[in-house]
Amino acid sequence: MSKNKEDLDMLPEGAKQEQEPQTGFVDRLWNIFSSMKLGLFLLLVIAITSIAGTIIPQKRMPQDYGSLYPLYSALGLTDMYASWWFVTLLFLLAMNLFICSFNRMTPLWNLFAKPKAKVSEGYLTRLDHHLTHQSTKNQEGLCQQVKEDWQGRGYRVVEEKLDGKVFLHGDKGRYGIWGSFITHVSLLVILFGAVLGIYFGTEGRIAAEVGRTFSLHEVYELTPDEDFKVRVDDFKTIYRDDGSVDAWVSTLTVIDEGQEVLTEEIRVNHPLNYKGYKFYQSFYGSYIPLRVASPGSPEGVEVTVTERDFVPVPGTNLGVWVAQYIPDFDPNLGWVSKSPDPNNPRIIYVLYRGNQQIGIGAATIGEPEILVGGEGAVTFLDYKPYTGLSVRKDPGVGIVWLGCGLMILGLSLSFYVPHRRIWAIIEEKDGKGHFTMGGHAQKNKIAFVKEFEDIATPYARKAEGSGTS
């Protein structure tokens, strides 16, 4: 069913009006990208693929993916957010948001700045809330009464006169019509900030033991544009009373041009920030230098391992699995440290013959452990904990925060500033004023019912879909 021009003026805020069929390629492409269904589909696909990107570790070494690395690499899943197909999805979504926003801008502006009062009487009587009224006043007196009443209730009133009729339009909460538009723009801003971070940001990881000073160029996969250094002053694990880990804390000092310029403690989600680079507490571990020996290799072999590494004993079928460092070992507590302080540090190890576990021990650091009556020996020479840092510089962060602010503004306008509209057609019949009034609200309709009844009270006892007086 076609709509007349007056009815088209009453379309919901920012809605796309009916257009003549367009057959050109650009027009068809424009119409495809202006589809809300396309936008929802793209959002769904991006959400699903983002779940995959969250589950599959990103930017790791090939060995971290095991036998699945060739498949993940071919699909771009090892660095998914920078893969061509993910960036293409973001581009298509950005195009959809831009075209949808562009299409809505002119109707919204006309509705905001230049609302039209002229509508058809048929349209008003089809609204959910309307009434007709025969006044004792003449047309001019009734028109003045209605205008003053609406303005007294906070409505902006626009008046048009045509063919002996007076058309009135009143609206309130017109800033609310920009809510969805601003929300769409905020998504565009967030996308732009995210893409900026992907292509112009940099991120790397480094494991540094206490006392080490490293430059940004030593951070794995980081491509820095600054040349300052960072020293790890301290790294500690804070335990709760029940022995569980409460937090990992690193103390870092920034050294720029030979001067110590900043010292801060960092924790998970509490990074150090200097010149746009953020240092996050990301992981932790330890370096454990040890020597394994056997009768066939009395000098032994020295290697440096980390917890969970396995070391074969040379010349035997024995192997030592380095299990865990215990700072305050108590035989009654097993693998749980008695306290966080290194009062009785031990290294828990498991001894294997071939694939069979044959023993477990708690070795004192610096003292040799004799294995299976002298078939071998292992000496844990030291324990050097390191802090694992993620170093990141993202020029798009500020833009993403701007987008988030716009989104909050847009959603607030949409939910808390509902746009309400009322119209009236006033004409002279038999020397008396006669008018038809209707109202419409897209949101918070329950409150609008009460408001419309209050507005209609001076003219009718009851205002409803078929109400008259």
Short mmCIF file of C-alpha atoms in Angstrom, two decimals, residues 5-316:
data_model
loop_
_atom_site.label_atom_id
_atom_site.label_comp_id
_atom_site.label_asym_id
_atom_site.label_seq_id
_atom_site.Cartn_x
_atom_site.Cartn_y
_atom_site.Cartn_z
CA LYS A 5 3.09 12.57 1.43
CA GLU A 6 1.66 13.59 4.81
CA ASP A 7 1.84 10.06 6.10
CA LEU A 8 5.47 9.73 5.00
CA ASP A 9 6.29 12.73 7.18
CA MET A 10 5.10 10.71 10.17
CA LEU A 11 7.43 7.76 9.71
CA PRO A 12 9.38 6.73 12.79
CA GLU A 13 12.38 8.84 13.59
CA GLY A 14 15.07 8.54 10.94
CA ALA A 15 13.27 5.76 9.09
CA LYS A 16 14.05 5.38 5.45
CA GLN A 17 11.28 6.67 3.24
CA GLU A 18 9.98 4.82 0.23
CA GLN A 19 12.11 5.40 -2.83
CA GLU A 20 11.71 4.83 -6.48
CA PRO A 21 13.20 1.51 -7.66
CA GLN A 22 16.86 1.96 -8.57
CA THR A 23 18.45 -0.34 -11.06
CA GLY A 24 22.01 0.98 -11.39
CA PHE A 25 24.91 -1.07 -10.00
CA VAL A 26 25.93 1.63 -7.53
CA ASP A 27 22.33 2.06 -6.40
CA ARG A 28 21.93 -1.69 -5.87
CA LEU A 29 25.21 -1.82 -3.96
CA TRP A 30 24.12 1.15 -1.87
CA ASN A 31 20.81 -0.53 -1.06
CA ILE A 32 22.56 -3.76 -0.05
CA PHE A 33 24.86 -1.94 2.36
CA SER A 34 22.00 0.09 3.80
CA SER A 35 20.31 -3.10 4.98
CA MET A 36 19.95 -3.57 8.72
CA LYS A 37 19.82 -7.34 8.17
CA LEU A 38 23.30 -7.18 6.61
CA GLY A 39 24.57 -5.25 9.64
CA LEU A 40 23.15 -7.80 12.08
CA PHE A 41 24.58 -10.67 10.03
CA LEU A 42 28.05 -9.09 9.99
CA LEU A 43 27.91 -8.47 13.75
CA LEU A 44 26.98 -12.11 14.30
CA VAL A 45 29.84 -13.38 12.13
CA ILE A 46 32.34 -11.06 13.83
CA ALA A 47 31.14 -12.18 17.26
CA ILE A 48 31.50 -15.87 16.37
CA THR A 49 34.96 -15.45 14.85
CA SER A 50 36.03 -13.35 17.84
CA ILE A 51 35.19 -16.29 20.09
CA ALA A 52 37.59 -18.41 18.01
CA GLY A 53 40.22 -15.69 18.38
CA THR A 54 39.73 -15.72 22.14
CA ILE A 55 40.01 -19.49 22.45
CA ILE A 56 43.00 -19.90 20.12
CA PRO A 57 46.12 -18.13 21.49
CA GLN A 58 47.27 -15.34 19.23
CA LYS A 59 50.76 -14.51 18.02
CA ARG A 60 52.41 -17.52 19.67
CA MET A 61 55.36 -19.55 18.50
CA PRO A 62 54.56 -22.34 15.98
CA GLN A 63 55.41 -25.04 18.53
CA ASP A 64 52.72 -23.66 20.85
CA TYR A 65 50.06 -24.77 18.34
CA GLY A 66 51.47 -28.28 17.89
CA SER A 67 50.31 -30.23 14.85
CA LEU A 68 47.47 -27.75 14.20
CA TYR A 69 49.85 -24.94 13.30
CA PRO A 70 49.70 -25.48 9.48
CA LEU A 71 45.90 -25.39 9.58
CA TYR A 72 45.71 -22.38 11.91
CA SER A 73 48.35 -20.55 9.88
CA ALA A 74 46.54 -21.18 6.58
CA LEU A 75 43.28 -19.88 8.05
CA GLY A 76 44.95 -16.86 9.61
CA LEU A 77 43.92 -17.94 13.10
CA THR A 78 47.37 -17.41 14.67
CA ASP A 79 46.98 -13.64 14.22
CA MET A 80 43.28 -13.52 13.50
CA TYR A 81 42.56 -9.87 14.21
CA ALA A 82 45.09 -8.79 11.57
CA SER A 83 44.06 -11.40 9.00
CA TRP A 84 42.72 -10.18 5.67
CA TRP A 85 39.33 -11.81 6.11
CA PHE A 86 38.73 -10.36 9.58
CA VAL A 87 39.74 -6.88 8.44
CA THR A 88 37.40 -7.34 5.45
CA LEU A 89 34.53 -8.14 7.83
CA LEU A 90 35.31 -4.96 9.78
CA PHE A 91 35.41 -2.97 6.54
CA LEU A 92 32.03 -4.32 5.41
CA LEU A 93 30.53 -3.55 8.81
CA ALA A 94 31.97 -0.03 8.67
CA MET A 95 30.46 0.49 5.22
CA ASN A 96 27.10 -0.76 6.45
CA LEU A 97 27.17 1.55 9.47
CA PHE A 98 28.27 4.54 7.41
CA ILE A 99 25.59 4.13 4.73
CA CYS A 100 22.86 3.47 7.29
CA SER A 101 23.91 6.57 9.23
CA PHE A 102 24.17 8.65 6.06
CA ASN A 103 20.68 7.63 4.95
CA ARG A 104 19.22 8.55 8.33
CA MET A 105 20.96 11.90 8.77
CA THR A 106 18.79 14.10 6.52
CA PRO A 107 15.39 12.77 7.76
CA LEU A 108 16.56 13.11 11.34
CA TRP A 109 17.72 16.67 10.80
CA ASN A 110 14.44 17.62 9.15
CA LEU A 111 12.55 16.06 12.02
CA PHE A 112 14.74 17.81 14.57
CA ALA A 113 14.99 21.26 13.01
CA LYS A 114 12.12 21.54 10.53
CA PRO A 115 9.18 19.43 11.68
CA LYS A 116 6.10 19.62 9.47
CA ALA A 117 2.75 20.32 11.02
CA LYS A 118 0.58 19.41 8.04
CA VAL A 119 -0.83 15.89 8.15
CA SER A 120 -3.99 14.28 6.90
CA GLU A 121 -6.95 13.80 9.17
CA GLY A 122 -7.04 10.16 8.13
CA TYR A 123 -3.55 9.63 9.44
CA LEU A 124 -4.43 11.13 12.83
CA THR A 125 -7.49 8.96 13.24
CA ARG A 126 -5.37 5.86 12.53
CA LEU A 127 -3.02 6.62 15.40
CA ASP A 128 -3.44 4.66 18.61
CA HIS A 129 -4.16 7.87 20.51
CA HIS A 130 -6.50 10.40 18.97
CA LEU A 131 -9.71 12.31 19.52
CA THR A 132 -12.02 14.83 17.84
CA HIS A 133 -13.50 17.82 19.62
CA GLN A 134 -16.16 20.44 18.93
CA SER A 135 -15.46 23.60 20.92
CA THR A 136 -17.67 26.54 21.86
CA LYS A 137 -14.77 28.77 20.84
CA ASN A 138 -14.09 29.82 17.30
CA GLN A 139 -11.13 28.47 15.35
CA GLU A 140 -8.72 31.20 16.45
CA GLY A 141 -9.67 30.91 20.11
CA LEU A 142 -9.42 27.12 20.08
CA CYS A 143 -6.08 27.24 18.28
CA GLN A 144 -4.68 29.66 20.85
CA GLN A 145 -5.93 27.46 23.70
CA VAL A 146 -4.34 24.32 22.25
CA LYS A 147 -1.01 26.04 21.60
CA GLU A 148 -0.81 27.50 25.10
CA ASP A 149 -1.76 24.15 26.61
CA TRP A 150 0.92 22.24 24.70
CA GLN A 151 3.61 24.83 25.33
CA GLY A 152 2.74 24.78 29.01
CA ARG A 153 3.50 21.06 29.01
CA GLY A 154 6.94 21.60 27.50
CA TYR A 155 6.11 20.89 23.88
CA ARG A 156 7.70 22.76 21.00
CA VAL A 157 4.80 23.87 18.79
CA VAL A 158 4.97 24.44 15.02
CA GLU A 159 2.00 25.93 13.16
CA GLU A 160 0.97 25.85 9.50
CA LYS A 161 -2.12 27.32 7.87
CA LEU A 162 -3.59 26.00 4.63
CA ASP A 163 -7.02 26.08 3.01
CA GLY A 164 -8.71 27.55 6.08
CA LYS A 165 -7.22 24.90 8.39
CA VAL A 166 -4.61 25.30 11.09
CA PHE A 167 -2.15 22.44 11.49
CA LEU A 168 -0.28 22.17 14.78
CA HIS A 169 2.63 19.93 15.57
CA GLY A 170 4.08 19.58 19.03
CA ASP A 171 7.04 17.51 20.13
CA LYS A 172 9.06 16.97 23.27
CA GLY A 173 12.35 15.15 23.84
CA ARG A 174 13.52 15.77 20.29
CA TYR A 175 17.17 15.28 21.25
CA GLY A 176 16.28 11.65 21.85
CA ILE A 177 15.88 11.06 18.12
CA TRP A 178 19.69 11.33 17.78
CA GLY A 179 20.23 8.40 20.15
CA SER A 180 20.36 5.60 17.60
CA PHE A 181 22.28 7.76 15.13
CA ILE A 182 24.97 8.59 17.69
CA THR A 183 25.12 4.91 18.70
CA HIS A 184 25.78 3.93 15.07
CA VAL A 185 28.45 6.61 14.77
CA SER A 186 30.04 5.38 18.00
CA LEU A 187 30.42 1.91 16.48
CA LEU A 188 32.15 3.46 13.50
CA VAL A 189 34.52 5.37 15.80
CA ILE A 190 35.28 2.21 17.80
CA LEU A 191 35.96 0.28 14.59
CA PHE A 192 38.27 3.03 13.37
CA GLY A 193 40.17 2.99 16.67
CA ALA A 194 40.47 -0.81 16.55
CA VAL A 195 41.80 -0.80 12.98
CA LEU A 196 44.22 1.99 13.90
CA GLY A 197 45.51 -0.18 16.74
CA ILE A 198 45.87 -3.23 14.49
CA TYR A 199 47.90 -1.49 11.79
CA PHE A 200 49.77 1.18 13.72
CA GLY A 201 50.05 -0.40 17.16
CA THR A 202 52.69 -2.82 18.37
CA GLU A 203 52.77 -5.53 21.00
CA GLY A 204 55.40 -7.89 22.35
CA ARG A 205 56.29 -10.11 25.30
CA ILE A 206 59.38 -10.56 27.39
CA ALA A 207 60.39 -12.70 30.36
CA ALA A 208 62.85 -10.85 32.57
CA GLU A 209 64.36 -12.01 35.82
CA VAL A 210 64.85 -9.68 38.79
CA GLY A 211 67.78 -7.32 38.25
CA ARG A 212 67.67 -7.43 34.46
CA THR A 213 67.53 -4.22 32.45
CA PHE A 214 66.15 -4.53 28.94
CA SER A 215 65.51 -2.13 26.10
CA LEU A 216 62.32 -2.03 24.05
CA HIS A 217 64.20 -3.52 21.11
CA GLU A 218 64.77 -6.71 23.14
CA VAL A 219 61.03 -7.31 23.54
CA TYR A 220 59.89 -10.16 21.28
CA GLU A 221 57.74 -9.00 18.33
CA LEU A 222 57.70 -5.36 19.50
CA THR A 223 58.55 -2.73 16.88
CA PRO A 224 59.24 0.30 19.08
CA ASP A 225 59.70 3.90 18.05
CA GLU A 226 61.29 4.81 21.39
CA ASP A 227 64.58 3.71 22.91
CA PHE A 228 64.22 3.81 26.68
CA LYS A 229 65.02 0.89 29.00
CA VAL A 230 63.20 -0.87 31.84
CA ARG A 231 64.76 -2.53 34.88
CA VAL A 232 63.00 -5.26 36.86
CA ASP A 233 63.63 -4.33 40.49
CA ASP A 234 61.47 -6.99 42.09
CA PHE A 235 58.96 -9.71 41.37
CA LYS A 236 56.93 -11.48 44.01
CA THR A 237 53.93 -13.68 44.42
CA ILE A 238 51.44 -12.69 47.10
CA TYR A 239 49.56 -15.56 48.73
CA ARG A 240 46.29 -15.63 50.64
CA ASP A 241 46.01 -17.20 54.07
CA ASP A 242 44.87 -20.50 52.55
CA GLY A 243 48.00 -20.70 50.42
CA SER A 244 46.37 -19.79 47.11
CA VAL A 245 47.87 -17.06 44.94
CA ASP A 246 46.40 -13.59 45.44
CA ALA A 247 48.52 -11.58 42.98
CA TRP A 248 51.78 -11.30 41.09
CA VAL A 249 53.52 -7.99 41.54
CA SER A 250 56.47 -6.59 39.61
CA THR A 251 58.39 -3.43 40.44
CA LEU A 252 59.72 -1.73 37.30
CA THR A 253 61.95 1.30 36.82
CA VAL A 254 62.04 3.21 33.53
CA ILE A 255 65.45 4.48 32.49
CA ASP A 256 65.35 7.12 29.76
CA GLU A 257 68.54 8.69 28.43
CA GLY A 258 70.45 7.25 31.37
CA GLN A 259 68.13 8.70 34.00
CA GLU A 260 65.66 6.84 36.22
CA VAL A 261 62.42 8.64 35.44
CA LEU A 262 59.69 6.39 36.83
CA THR A 263 59.31 3.49 39.29
CA GLU A 264 56.00 1.69 39.73
CA GLU A 265 54.51 -1.58 40.93
CA ILE A 266 52.40 -3.33 38.33
CA ARG A 267 49.78 -6.03 38.74
CA VAL A 268 47.34 -7.72 36.42
CA ASN A 269 45.23 -4.95 34.81
CA HIS A 270 47.32 -2.25 36.53
CA PRO A 271 50.07 -1.53 33.97
CA LEU A 272 52.91 0.96 33.96
CA ASN A 273 52.41 3.62 31.28
CA TYR A 274 55.27 5.61 29.80
CA LYS A 275 55.35 7.46 26.49
CA GLY A 276 52.32 5.54 25.26
CA TYR A 277 53.84 2.12 26.05
CA LYS A 278 52.02 0.03 28.63
CA PHE A 279 53.72 -2.76 30.55
CA TYR A 280 51.25 -5.39 31.75
CA GLN A 281 51.84 -8.18 34.26
CA SER A 282 51.08 -11.03 31.90
CA PHE A 283 52.74 -14.25 33.01
CA TYR A 284 55.46 -15.51 35.28
CA GLY A 285 57.94 -18.35 35.63
CA SER A 286 61.46 -19.19 36.69
CA TYR A 287 64.80 -20.16 35.28
CA ILE A 288 66.35 -23.14 37.07
CA PRO A 289 69.98 -23.96 36.20
CA LEU A 290 70.82 -27.57 37.10
CA ARG A 291 73.46 -30.22 36.58
CA VAL A 292 72.71 -33.88 35.90
CA ALA A 293 75.46 -36.50 36.18
CA SER A 294 75.87 -40.27 36.10
CA PRO A 295 78.72 -42.79 36.52
CA GLY A 296 79.23 -42.63 32.75
CA SER A 297 79.30 -38.82 32.82
CA PRO A 298 80.78 -37.84 36.20
CA GLU A 299 81.29 -34.19 35.16
CA GLY A 300 77.62 -33.99 34.30
CA VAL A 301 75.74 -31.66 31.99
CA GLU A 302 74.53 -28.21 33.01
CA VAL A 303 71.32 -26.87 31.52
CA THR A 304 68.84 -24.15 32.40
CA VAL A 305 65.21 -25.20 32.48
CA THR A 306 61.89 -23.89 33.70
CA GLU A 307 59.21 -25.57 35.77
CA ARG A 308 57.48 -28.44 33.96
CA ASP A 309 60.60 -29.18 31.85
CA PHE A 310 62.02 -32.70 31.54
CA VAL A 311 65.78 -33.44 31.66
CA PRO A 312 67.31 -36.85 30.73
CA VAL A 313 70.19 -38.16 32.84
CA PRO A 314 73.12 -38.79 30.41
CA GLY A 315 74.13 -42.39 29.88
CA THR A 316 71.03 -43.81 31.60
#
